[in-house]
JSON list of C-alpha atoms in Angstrom, two decimals:
[
{"chain": "A", "resi": 1, "resn": "UNK", "atom": "CA", "xyz": [-5.95, 8.18, -20.67]},
{"chain": "A", "resi": 2, "resn": "UNK", "atom": "CA", "xyz": [-6.65, 9.99, -17.37]},
{"chain": "A", "resi": 3, "resn": "UNK", "atom": "CA", "xyz": [-3.89, 12.27, -16.43]},
{"chain": "A", "resi": 4, "resn": "UNK", "atom": "CA", "xyz": [-3.06, 14.96, -14.12]},
{"chain": "A", "resi": 5, "resn": "UNK", "atom": "CA", "xyz": [-0.38, 17.30, -15.20]},
{"chain": "A", "resi": 6, "resn": "UNK", "atom": "CA", "xyz": [1.01, 19.57, -12.50]},
{"chain": "A", "resi": 7, "resn": "UNK", "atom": "CA", "xyz": [2.99, 22.96, -12.84]},
{"chain": "A", "resi": 8, "resn": "UNK", "atom": "CA", "xyz": [6.90, 23.12, -12.23]},
{"chain": "A", "resi": 9, "resn": "UNK", "atom": "CA", "xyz": [9.04, 23.63, -9.51]},
{"chain": "A", "resi": 10, "resn": "UNK", "atom": "CA", "xyz": [9.06, 26.72, -7.39]},
{"chain": "A", "resi": 11, "resn": "UNK", "atom": "CA", "xyz": [11.28, 28.44, -5.24]},
{"chain": "A", "resi": 12, "resn": "UNK", "atom": "CA", "xyz": [10.00, 31.10, -2.47]},
{"chain": "A", "resi": 13, "resn": "UNK", "atom": "CA", "xyz": [11.31, 33.00, 0.35]},
{"chain": "A", "resi": 14, "resn": "UNK", "atom": "CA", "xyz": [9.78, 32.81, 3.97]},
{"chain": "A", "resi": 15, "resn": "UNK", "atom": "CA", "xyz": [6.62, 34.75, 4.05]},
{"chain": "A", "resi": 16, "resn": "UNK", "atom": "CA", "xyz": [5.75, 34.54, 0.50]},
{"chain": "A", "resi": 17, "resn": "UNK", "atom": "CA", "xyz": [3.05, 32.51, -1.32]},
{"chain": "A", "resi": 18, "resn": "UNK", "atom": "CA", "xyz": [2.92, 29.85, -3.87]},
{"chain": "A", "resi": 19, "resn": "UNK", "atom": "CA", "xyz": [0.28, 28.71, -6.33]},
{"chain": "A", "resi": 20, "resn": "UNK", "atom": "CA", "xyz": [0.36, 25.17, -7.86]},
{"chain": "A", "resi": 21, "resn": "UNK", "atom": "CA", "xyz": [-1.75, 24.23, -10.62]},
{"chain": "A", "resi": 22, "resn": "UNK", "atom": "CA", "xyz": [-2.98, 20.71, -11.68]},
{"chain": "A", "resi": 23, "resn": "UNK", "atom": "CA", "xyz": [-4.50, 20.38, -15.28]},
{"chain": "A", "resi": 24, "resn": "UNK", "atom": "CA", "xyz": [-6.86, 17.26, -15.77]},
{"chain": "A", "resi": 25, "resn": "UNK", "atom": "CA", "xyz": [-7.41, 15.42, -18.85]},
{"chain": "A", "resi": 26, "resn": "UNK", "atom": "CA", "xyz": [-9.09, 12.34, -19.89]},
{"chain": "A", "resi": 27, "resn": "UNK", "atom": "CA", "xyz": [-12.21, 12.29, -17.71]},
{"chain": "A", "resi": 28, "resn": "UNK", "atom": "CA", "xyz": [-15.06, 14.61, -16.99]},
{"chain": "A", "resi": 29, "resn": "UNK", "atom": "CA", "xyz": [-13.59, 17.16, -14.76]},
{"chain": "A", "resi": 30, "resn": "UNK", "atom": "CA", "xyz": [-16.79, 18.46, -13.02]},
{"chain": "A", "resi": 31, "resn": "UNK", "atom": "CA", "xyz": [-17.73, 14.58, -11.79]},
{"chain": "A", "resi": 32, "resn": "UNK", "atom": "CA", "xyz": [-14.56, 14.28, -9.06]},
{"chain": "A", "resi": 33, "resn": "UNK", "atom": "CA", "xyz": [-13.27, 15.93, -6.20]},
{"chain": "A", "resi": 34, "resn": "UNK", "atom": "CA", "xyz": [-9.67, 16.70, -6.25]},
{"chain": "A", "resi": 35, "resn": "UNK", "atom": "CA", "xyz": [-7.28, 16.32, -3.16]},
{"chain": "A", "resi": 36, "resn": "UNK", "atom": "CA", "xyz": [-4.12, 17.79, -2.57]},
{"chain": "A", "resi": 37, "resn": "UNK", "atom": "CA", "xyz": [-1.32, 15.92, -0.47]},
{"chain": "A", "resi": 38, "resn": "UNK", "atom": "CA", "xyz": [1.87, 16.95, 0.25]},
{"chain": "A", "resi": 39, "resn": "UNK", "atom": "CA", "xyz": [5.32, 15.10, 1.44]},
{"chain": "A", "resi": 40, "resn": "UNK", "atom": "CA", "xyz": [8.32, 16.95, 3.01]},
{"chain": "A", "resi": 41, "resn": "UNK", "atom": "CA", "xyz": [11.58, 15.49, 2.31]},
{"chain": "A", "resi": 42, "resn": "UNK", "atom": "CA", "xyz": [12.21, 12.00, 3.84]},
{"chain": "A", "resi": 43, "resn": "UNK", "atom": "CA", "xyz": [8.77, 12.18, 5.48]},
{"chain": "A", "resi": 44, "resn": "UNK", "atom": "CA", "xyz": [5.32, 10.62, 5.03]},
{"chain": "A", "resi": 45, "resn": "UNK", "atom": "CA", "xyz": [1.99, 11.71, 3.11]},
{"chain": "A", "resi": 46, "resn": "UNK", "atom": "CA", "xyz": [-0.03, 14.63, 4.63]},
{"chain": "A", "resi": 47, "resn": "UNK", "atom": "CA", "xyz": [-3.35, 15.31, 3.26]},
{"chain": "A", "resi": 48, "resn": "UNK", "atom": "CA", "xyz": [-3.98, 18.94, 2.86]},
{"chain": "A", "resi": 49, "resn": "UNK", "atom": "CA", "xyz": [-7.46, 19.49, 1.54]},
{"chain": "A", "resi": 50, "resn": "UNK", "atom": "CA", "xyz": [-9.98, 18.77, -1.11]},
{"chain": "A", "resi": 51, "resn": "UNK", "atom": "CA", "xyz": [-12.41, 20.67, -3.44]},
{"chain": "A", "resi": 52, "resn": "UNK", "atom": "CA", "xyz": [-15.62, 19.84, -4.86]},
{"chain": "A", "resi": 53, "resn": "UNK", "atom": "CA", "xyz": [-16.30, 19.24, -8.50]},
{"chain": "A", "resi": 54, "resn": "UNK", "atom": "CA", "xyz": [-17.95, 22.66, -9.40]},
{"chain": "A", "resi": 55, "resn": "UNK", "atom": "CA", "xyz": [-15.24, 24.46, -7.25]},
{"chain": "A", "resi": 56, "resn": "UNK", "atom": "CA", "xyz": [-17.77, 26.18, -4.90]},
{"chain": "A", "resi": 57, "resn": "UNK", "atom": "CA", "xyz": [-16.47, 24.51, -1.80]},
{"chain": "A", "resi": 58, "resn": "UNK", "atom": "CA", "xyz": [-13.49, 23.11, -0.26]},
{"chain": "A", "resi": 59, "resn": "UNK", "atom": "CA", "xyz": [-12.42, 21.27, 3.06]},
{"chain": "A", "resi": 60, "resn": "UNK", "atom": "CA", "xyz": [-9.14, 21.96, 4.33]},
{"chain": "A", "resi": 61, "resn": "UNK", "atom": "CA", "xyz": [-6.87, 20.22, 6.94]},
{"chain": "A", "resi": 62, "resn": "UNK", "atom": "CA", "xyz": [-6.83, 21.69, 10.23]},
{"chain": "A", "resi": 63, "resn": "UNK", "atom": "CA", "xyz": [-3.18, 22.30, 10.09]},
{"chain": "A", "resi": 64, "resn": "UNK", "atom": "CA", "xyz": [-3.55, 24.61, 7.00]},
{"chain": "A", "resi": 65, "resn": "UNK", "atom": "CA", "xyz": [-6.67, 26.44, 7.61]},
{"chain": "A", "resi": 66, "resn": "UNK", "atom": "CA", "xyz": [-6.17, 30.19, 7.24]},
{"chain": "A", "resi": 67, "resn": "UNK", "atom": "CA", "xyz": [-3.50, 29.97, 4.82]},
{"chain": "A", "resi": 68, "resn": "UNK", "atom": "CA", "xyz": [-4.53, 27.67, 2.03]},
{"chain": "A", "resi": 69, "resn": "UNK", "atom": "CA", "xyz": [-6.89, 28.29, -0.67]},
{"chain": "A", "resi": 70, "resn": "UNK", "atom": "CA", "xyz": [-8.01, 25.69, -3.36]},
{"chain": "A", "resi": 71, "resn": "UNK", "atom": "CA", "xyz": [-9.88, 26.83, -6.50]},
{"chain": "A", "resi": 72, "resn": "UNK", "atom": "CA", "xyz": [-10.49, 25.56, -9.67]},
{"chain": "A", "resi": 73, "resn": "UNK", "atom": "CA", "xyz": [-11.46, 26.54, -13.44]},
{"chain": "A", "resi": 74, "resn": "UNK", "atom": "CA", "xyz": [-13.76, 24.33, -14.76]},
{"chain": "A", "resi": 75, "resn": "UNK", "atom": "CA", "xyz": [-13.28, 25.88, -18.18]},
{"chain": "A", "resi": 76, "resn": "UNK", "atom": "CA", "xyz": [-9.54, 24.69, -18.26]},
{"chain": "A", "resi": 77, "resn": "UNK", "atom": "CA", "xyz": [-10.23, 21.61, -16.11]},
{"chain": "A", "resi": 78, "resn": "UNK", "atom": "CA", "xyz": [-7.57, 23.03, -13.82]},
{"chain": "A", "resi": 79, "resn": "UNK", "atom": "CA", "xyz": [-7.11, 23.02, -10.19]},
{"chain": "A", "resi": 80, "resn": "UNK", "atom": "CA", "xyz": [-5.05, 25.45, -8.03]},
{"chain": "A", "resi": 81, "resn": "UNK", "atom": "CA", "xyz": [-3.75, 25.24, -4.51]},
{"chain": "A", "resi": 82, "resn": "UNK", "atom": "CA", "xyz": [-2.24, 28.40, -3.09]},
{"chain": "A", "resi": 83, "resn": "UNK", "atom": "CA", "xyz": [-0.44, 28.34, 0.29]},
{"chain": "A", "resi": 84, "resn": "UNK", "atom": "CA", "xyz": [0.59, 31.59, 1.95]},
{"chain": "A", "resi": 85, "resn": "UNK", "atom": "CA", "xyz": [2.98, 32.68, 4.64]},
{"chain": "A", "resi": 86, "resn": "UNK", "atom": "CA", "xyz": [5.45, 29.95, 3.62]},
{"chain": "A", "resi": 87, "resn": "UNK", "atom": "CA", "xyz": [8.05, 28.76, 6.19]},
{"chain": "A", "resi": 88, "resn": "UNK", "atom": "CA", "xyz": [10.98, 26.36, 5.70]},
{"chain": "A", "resi": 89, "resn": "UNK", "atom": "CA", "xyz": [8.81, 23.54, 6.89]},
{"chain": "A", "resi": 90, "resn": "UNK", "atom": "CA", "xyz": [6.53, 23.82, 3.83]},
{"chain": "A", "resi": 91, "resn": "UNK", "atom": "CA", "xyz": [9.43, 22.69, 1.49]},
{"chain": "A", "resi": 92, "resn": "UNK", "atom": "CA", "xyz": [7.86, 19.57, 0.08]},
{"chain": "A", "resi": 93, "resn": "UNK", "atom": "CA", "xyz": [6.64, 17.90, -2.97]},
{"chain": "A", "resi": 94, "resn": "UNK", "atom": "CA", "xyz": [2.93, 18.78, -3.47]},
{"chain": "A", "resi": 95, "resn": "UNK", "atom": "CA", "xyz": [0.60, 16.47, -5.38]},
{"chain": "A", "resi": 96, "resn": "UNK", "atom": "CA", "xyz": [-3.00, 16.68, -6.74]},
{"chain": "A", "resi": 97, "resn": "UNK", "atom": "CA", "xyz": [-5.02, 13.44, -6.81]},
{"chain": "A", "resi": 98, "resn": "UNK", "atom": "CA", "xyz": [-8.46, 12.80, -8.13]},
{"chain": "A", "resi": 99, "resn": "UNK", "atom": "CA", "xyz": [-11.07, 11.61, -5.55]},
{"chain": "A", "resi": 100, "resn": "UNK", "atom": "CA", "xyz": [-13.40, 8.58, -6.30]},
{"chain": "A", "resi": 101, "resn": "UNK", "atom": "CA", "xyz": [-15.87, 7.05, -3.66]},
{"chain": "A", "resi": 102, "resn": "UNK", "atom": "CA", "xyz": [-18.17, 4.14, -3.36]},
{"chain": "A", "resi": 103, "resn": "UNK", "atom": "CA", "xyz": [-20.03, 2.45, -0.43]},
{"chain": "A", "resi": 104, "resn": "UNK", "atom": "CA", "xyz": [-20.54, -1.40, 0.58]},
{"chain": "A", "resi": 105, "resn": "UNK", "atom": "CA", "xyz": [-22.06, -2.91, 3.57]},
{"chain": "A", "resi": 106, "resn": "UNK", "atom": "CA", "xyz": [-23.02, 0.55, 5.11]},
{"chain": "A", "resi": 107, "resn": "UNK", "atom": "CA", "xyz": [-19.32, 1.76, 4.78]},
{"chain": "A", "resi": 108, "resn": "UNK", "atom": "CA", "xyz": [-18.06, 4.29, 2.23]},
{"chain": "A", "resi": 109, "resn": "UNK", "atom": "CA", "xyz": [-14.46, 4.29, 0.92]},
{"chain": "A", "resi": 110, "resn": "UNK", "atom": "CA", "xyz": [-12.63, 6.64, -1.05]},
{"chain": "A", "resi": 111, "resn": "UNK", "atom": "CA", "xyz": [-9.63, 6.29, -3.28]},
{"chain": "A", "resi": 112, "resn": "UNK", "atom": "CA", "xyz": [-7.26, 8.81, -4.78]},
{"chain": "A", "resi": 113, "resn": "UNK", "atom": "CA", "xyz": [-6.18, 7.87, -8.37]},
{"chain": "A", "resi": 114, "resn": "UNK", "atom": "CA", "xyz": [-4.61, 9.07, -10.53]},
{"chain": "A", "resi": 115, "resn": "UNK", "atom": "CA", "xyz": [-1.95, 11.34, -8.73]},
{"chain": "A", "resi": 116, "resn": "UNK", "atom": "CA", "xyz": [-0.13, 14.31, -10.58]},
{"chain": "A", "resi": 117, "resn": "UNK", "atom": "CA", "xyz": [3.62, 13.79, -10.92]},
{"chain": "A", "resi": 118, "resn": "UNK", "atom": "CA", "xyz": [4.16, 16.20, -8.19]},
{"chain": "A", "resi": 119, "resn": "UNK", "atom": "CA", "xyz": [5.47, 19.92, -7.70]},
{"chain": "A", "resi": 120, "resn": "UNK", "atom": "CA", "xyz": [8.56, 20.64, -5.58]},
{"chain": "A", "resi": 121, "resn": "UNK", "atom": "CA", "xyz": [8.15, 23.71, -3.58]},
{"chain": "A", "resi": 122, "resn": "UNK", "atom": "CA", "xyz": [11.32, 24.72, -1.69]},
{"chain": "A", "resi": 123, "resn": "UNK", "atom": "CA", "xyz": [11.11, 27.67, 0.91]},
{"chain": "A", "resi": 124, "resn": "UNK", "atom": "CA", "xyz": [14.45, 29.10, 1.58]},
{"chain": "A", "resi": 125, "resn": "UNK", "atom": "CA", "xyz": [15.76, 32.58, 2.33]},
{"chain": "Z", "resi": 1, "resn": "UNK", "atom": "CA", "xyz": [-9.21, 9.43, 16.70]},
{"chain": "Z", "resi": 2, "resn": "UNK", "atom": "CA", "xyz": [-7.93, 11.42, 13.46]},
{"chain": "Z", "resi": 3, "resn": "UNK", "atom": "CA", "xyz": [-4.64, 9.08, 13.46]},
{"chain": "Z", "resi": 4, "resn": "UNK", "atom": "CA", "xyz": [-3.62, 6.12, 11.41]},
{"chain": "Z", "resi": 5, "resn": "UNK", "atom": "CA", "xyz": [-0.90, 4.05, 13.04]},
{"chain": "Z", "resi": 6, "resn": "UNK", "atom": "CA", "xyz": [1.38, 1.93, 10.97]},
{"chain": "Z", "resi": 7, "resn": "UNK", "atom": "CA", "xyz": [4.65, 0.07, 11.61]},
{"chain": "Z", "resi": 8, "resn": "UNK", "atom": "CA", "xyz": [7.49, 2.11, 10.19]},
{"chain": "Z", "resi": 9, "resn": "UNK", "atom": "CA", "xyz": [9.32, -0.84, 8.56]},
{"chain": "Z", "resi": 10, "resn": "UNK", "atom": "CA", "xyz": [8.99, -4.54, 7.75]},
{"chain": "Z", "resi": 11, "resn": "UNK", "atom": "CA", "xyz": [11.00, -7.05, 5.78]},
{"chain": "Z", "resi": 12, "resn": "UNK", "atom": "CA", "xyz": [10.02, -10.03, 3.93]},
{"chain": "Z", "resi": 13, "resn": "UNK", "atom": "CA", "xyz": [11.97, -12.89, 2.28]},
{"chain": "Z", "resi": 14, "resn": "UNK", "atom": "CA", "xyz": [11.51, -13.08, -1.33]},
{"chain": "Z", "resi": 15, "resn": "UNK", "atom": "CA", "xyz": [8.57, -15.41, -2.24]},
{"chain": "Z", "resi": 16, "resn": "UNK", "atom": "CA", "xyz": [7.15, -15.18, 1.39]},
{"chain": "Z", "resi": 17, "resn": "UNK", "atom": "CA", "xyz": [4.13, -13.39, 2.66]},
{"chain": "Z", "resi": 18, "resn": "UNK", "atom": "CA", "xyz": [4.12, -9.94, 4.52]},
{"chain": "Z", "resi": 19, "resn": "UNK", "atom": "CA", "xyz": [1.18, -8.52, 6.15]},
{"chain": "Z", "resi": 20, "resn": "UNK", "atom": "CA", "xyz": [1.24, -4.56, 6.75]},
{"chain": "Z", "resi": 21, "resn": "UNK", "atom": "CA", "xyz": [-1.22, -3.05, 9.25]},
{"chain": "Z", "resi": 22, "resn": "UNK", "atom": "CA", "xyz": [-2.99, 0.27, 9.80]},
{"chain": "Z", "resi": 23, "resn": "UNK", "atom": "CA", "xyz": [-4.77, 1.09, 13.00]},
{"chain": "Z", "resi": 24, "resn": "UNK", "atom": "CA", "xyz": [-7.19, 3.76, 13.74]},
{"chain": "Z", "resi": 25, "resn": "UNK", "atom": "CA", "xyz": [-10.67, 4.78, 15.11]},
{"chain": "Z", "resi": 26, "resn": "UNK", "atom": "CA", "xyz": [-11.79, 5.98, 11.65]},
{"chain": "Z", "resi": 27, "resn": "UNK", "atom": "CA", "xyz": [-11.62, 2.38, 10.43]},
{"chain": "Z", "resi": 28, "resn": "UNK", "atom": "CA", "xyz": [-14.64, 1.44, 12.36]},
{"chain": "Z", "resi": 29, "resn": "UNK", "atom": "CA", "xyz": [-16.54, 3.33, 9.74]},
{"chain": "Z", "resi": 30, "resn": "UNK", "atom": "CA", "xyz": [-14.52, 3.21, 6.56]},
{"chain": "Z", "resi": 31, "resn": "UNK", "atom": "CA", "xyz": [-12.40, 0.93, 4.55]},
{"chain": "Z", "resi": 32, "resn": "UNK", "atom": "CA", "xyz": [-8.68, 1.87, 4.41]},
{"chain": "Z", "resi": 33, "resn": "UNK", "atom": "CA", "xyz": [-7.29, 2.56, 0.86]},
{"chain": "Z", "resi": 34, "resn": "UNK", "atom": "CA", "xyz": [-3.62, 1.55, 0.41]},
{"chain": "Z", "resi": 35, "resn": "UNK", "atom": "CA", "xyz": [-0.99, 3.22, -1.76]},
{"chain": "Z", "resi": 36, "resn": "UNK", "atom": "CA", "xyz": [2.60, 2.37, -2.31]},
{"chain": "Z", "resi": 37, "resn": "UNK", "atom": "CA", "xyz": [5.28, 4.66, -3.38]},
{"chain": "Z", "resi": 38, "resn": "UNK", "atom": "CA", "xyz": [8.69, 3.92, -4.75]},
{"chain": "Z", "resi": 39, "resn": "UNK", "atom": "CA", "xyz": [11.73, 6.27, -4.68]},
{"chain": "Z", "resi": 40, "resn": "UNK", "atom": "CA", "xyz": [11.36, 9.14, -6.74]},
{"chain": "Z", "resi": 41, "resn": "UNK", "atom": "CA", "xyz": [7.67, 8.31, -7.87]},
{"chain": "Z", "resi": 42, "resn": "UNK", "atom": "CA", "xyz": [4.38, 9.64, -6.95]},
{"chain": "Z", "resi": 43, "resn": "UNK", "atom": "CA", "xyz": [2.18, 7.31, -4.79]},
{"chain": "Z", "resi": 44, "resn": "UNK", "atom": "CA", "xyz": [0.27, 4.86, -6.48]},
{"chain": "Z", "resi": 45, "resn": "UNK", "atom": "CA", "xyz": [-3.36, 3.12, -5.62]},
{"chain": "Z", "resi": 46, "resn": "UNK", "atom": "CA", "xyz": [-2.85, -0.52, -4.88]},
{"chain": "Z", "resi": 47, "resn": "UNK", "atom": "CA", "xyz": [-6.06, -1.68, -2.99]},
{"chain": "Z", "resi": 48, "resn": "UNK", "atom": "CA", "xyz": [-9.40, 0.09, -2.14]},
{"chain": "Z", "resi": 49, "resn": "UNK", "atom": "CA", "xyz": [-12.78, -0.87, -0.54]},
{"chain": "Z", "resi": 50, "resn": "UNK", "atom": "CA", "xyz": [-13.38, -4.71, 0.26]},
{"chain": "Z", "resi": 51, "resn": "UNK", "atom": "CA", "xyz": [-11.83, -6.29, -2.83]},
{"chain": "Z", "resi": 52, "resn": "UNK", "atom": "CA", "xyz": [-10.63, -3.84, -5.38]},
{"chain": "Z", "resi": 53, "resn": "UNK", "atom": "CA", "xyz": [-7.41, -3.71, -7.06]},
{"chain": "Z", "resi": 54, "resn": "UNK", "atom": "CA", "xyz": [-6.55, -1.08, -10.00]},
{"chain": "Z", "resi": 55, "resn": "UNK", "atom": "CA", "xyz": [-5.75, -2.73, -13.24]},
{"chain": "Z", "resi": 56, "resn": "UNK", "atom": "CA", "xyz": [-2.07, -3.60, -13.08]},
{"chain": "Z", "resi": 57, "resn": "UNK", "atom": "CA", "xyz": [-1.80, -4.42, -9.55]},
{"chain": "Z", "resi": 58, "resn": "UNK", "atom": "CA", "xyz": [-1.37, -8.43, -9.25]},
{"chain": "Z", "resi": 59, "resn": "UNK", "atom": "CA", "xyz": [-3.76, -10.61, -6.92]},
{"chain": "Z", "resi": 60, "resn": "UNK", "atom": "CA", "xyz": [-1.08, -11.32, -4.79]},
{"chain": "Z", "resi": 61, "resn": "UNK", "atom": "CA", "xyz": [-2.10, -7.97, -2.91]},
{"chain": "Z", "resi": 62, "resn": "UNK", "atom": "CA", "xyz": [-4.99, -8.55, -0.82]},
{"chain": "Z", "resi": 63, "resn": "UNK", "atom": "CA", "xyz": [-6.68, -6.61, 2.12]},
{"chain": "Z", "resi": 64, "resn": "UNK", "atom": "CA", "xyz": [-8.92, -6.94, 4.95]},
{"chain": "Z", "resi": 65, "resn": "UNK", "atom": "CA", "xyz": [-10.55, -4.91, 7.74]},
{"chain": "Z", "resi": 66, "resn": "UNK", "atom": "CA", "xyz": [-11.33, -6.08, 11.43]},
{"chain": "Z", "resi": 67, "resn": "UNK", "atom": "CA", "xyz": [-12.78, -3.52, 14.04]},
{"chain": "Z", "resi": 68, "resn": "UNK", "atom": "CA", "xyz": [-10.09, -0.77, 14.03]},
{"chain": "Z", "resi": 69, "resn": "UNK", "atom": "CA", "xyz": [-7.52, -2.49, 11.97]},
{"chain": "Z", "resi": 70, "resn": "UNK", "atom": "CA", "xyz": [-6.97, -2.63, 8.36]},
{"chain": "Z", "resi": 71, "resn": "UNK", "atom": "CA", "xyz": [-4.17, -5.10, 6.73]},
{"chain": "Z", "resi": 72, "resn": "UNK", "atom": "CA", "xyz": [-2.73, -5.25, 3.28]},
{"chain": "Z", "resi": 73, "resn": "UNK", "atom": "CA", "xyz": [-0.97, -8.59, 2.52]},
{"chain": "Z", "resi": 74, "resn": "UNK", "atom": "CA", "xyz": [1.62, -9.51, -0.03]},
{"chain": "Z", "resi": 75, "resn": "UNK", "atom": "CA", "xyz": [1.58, -13.03, -0.88]},
{"chain": "Z", "resi": 76, "resn": "UNK", "atom": "CA", "xyz": [4.72, -14.29, -2.61]},
{"chain": "Z", "resi": 77, "resn": "UNK", "atom": "CA", "xyz": [6.41, -10.94, -2.20]},
{"chain": "Z", "resi": 78, "resn": "UNK", "atom": "CA", "xyz": [8.53, -10.09, -5.16]},
{"chain": "Z", "resi": 79, "resn": "UNK", "atom": "CA", "xyz": [11.61, -7.58, -5.40]},
{"chain": "Z", "resi": 80, "resn": "UNK", "atom": "CA", "xyz": [9.46, -5.07, -7.22]},
{"chain": "Z", "resi": 81, "resn": "UNK", "atom": "CA", "xyz": [6.94, -4.89, -4.16]},
{"chain": "Z", "resi": 82, "resn": "UNK", "atom": "CA", "xyz": [9.75, -3.21, -2.35]},
{"chain": "Z", "resi": 83, "resn": "UNK", "atom": "CA", "xyz": [8.31, 0.25, -1.63]},
{"chain": "Z", "resi": 84, "resn": "UNK", "atom": "CA", "xyz": [6.80, 2.62, 1.04]},
{"chain": "Z", "resi": 85, "resn": "UNK", "atom": "CA", "xyz": [2.95, 1.51, 1.68]},
{"chain": "Z", "resi": 86, "resn": "UNK", "atom": "CA", "xyz": [0.59, 4.25, 3.11]},
{"chain": "Z", "resi": 87, "resn": "UNK", "atom": "CA", "xyz": [-2.94, 3.71, 4.49]},
{"chain": "Z", "resi": 88, "resn": "UNK", "atom": "CA", "xyz": [-5.56, 6.16, 4.13]},
{"chain": "Z", "resi": 89, "resn": "UNK", "atom": "CA", "xyz": [-9.14, 6.86, 5.25]},
{"chain": "Z", "resi": 90, "resn": "UNK", "atom": "CA", "xyz": [-11.61, 9.63, 6.06]},
{"chain": "Z", "resi": 91, "resn": "UNK", "atom": "CA", "xyz": [-11.49, 10.39, 10.00]},
{"chain": "Z", "resi": 92, "resn": "UNK", "atom": "CA", "xyz": [-14.20, 10.10, 12.44]},
{"chain": "Z", "resi": 93, "resn": "UNK", "atom": "CA", "xyz": [-15.04, 13.60, 12.05]},
{"chain": "Z", "resi": 94, "resn": "UNK", "atom": "CA", "xyz": [-15.82, 12.92, 8.45]},
{"chain": "Z", "resi": 95, "resn": "UNK", "atom": "CA", "xyz": [-14.28, 16.30, 7.22]},
{"chain": "Z", "resi": 96, "resn": "UNK", "atom": "CA", "xyz": [-10.76, 15.15, 7.04]},
{"chain": "Z", "resi": 97, "resn": "UNK", "atom": "CA", "xyz": [-8.48, 12.62, 5.35]},
{"chain": "Z", "resi": 98, "resn": "UNK", "atom": "CA", "xyz": [-5.69, 11.08, 7.12]},
{"chain": "Z", "resi": 99, "resn": "UNK", "atom": "CA", "xyz": [-2.62, 8.97, 6.05]},
{"chain": "Z", "resi": 100, "resn": "UNK", "atom": "CA", "xyz": [-0.87, 6.44, 8.28]},
{"chain": "Z", "resi": 101, "resn": "UNK", "atom": "CA", "xyz": [2.82, 7.22, 8.70]},
{"chain": "Z", "resi": 102, "resn": "UNK", "atom": "CA", "xyz": [3.79, 4.51, 6.07]},
{"chain": "Z", "resi": 103, "resn": "UNK", "atom": "CA", "xyz": [5.56, 0.94, 6.33]},
{"chain": "Z", "resi": 104, "resn": "UNK", "atom": "CA", "xyz": [8.67, 0.62, 4.42]},
{"chain": "Z", "resi": 105, "resn": "UNK", "atom": "CA", "xyz": [8.59, -2.89, 3.18]},
{"chain": "Z", "resi": 106, "resn": "UNK", "atom": "CA", "xyz": [12.10, -4.51, 2.39]},
{"chain": "Z", "resi": 107, "resn": "UNK", "atom": "CA", "xyz": [12.39, -7.71, 0.25]},
{"chain": "Z", "resi": 108, "resn": "UNK", "atom": "CA", "xyz": [15.40, -9.75, 1.40]}
]
């Protein structure tokens, strides 16, 4: 079945960087974009960015531009999200989610499915 | 506007109907997608497009869109429907996606 398997929990000090991985299986990796979404403790979902199927283009949320990098390794069907200059507010669960889209009646719609299991990143001194 | 607005919480009696709304300018050009999240779990796709439910999501879940407001309706709510529900769409600038703040649904 289609699965996204993320790397394990990480602890970092403020100012450091973290790189989270997301390994896909069960579908053709190079046919889908991949999104990254995070959720701070007790808070809602926050979209971070998306990378295109061949990994040569990424769109980042305005809040993260300048300190986020998304990459992908098509040979291993793995996506990576690196966040730098970490601060305590970056403590959150980070999810990858596969993108799909379609159009109907002149409107395009997107959906994220499936999602990875999430990776907890804790930023603490 | 790049924001999607949801009511923070709503409650529904067991077996009754509840509607969750999501308002934002981006919905004039795109359909909302709906996710639910139960405690300690990753979000799960519930509804997308005009009339699409993933396998495993019962037909008591339906959705609609009018102008800048999208709605997710649960008809005959069950205890297992208790969760946080989020709407999502691509914003008007077409280079960002945005989530609503989420609605906590409590089944009484």
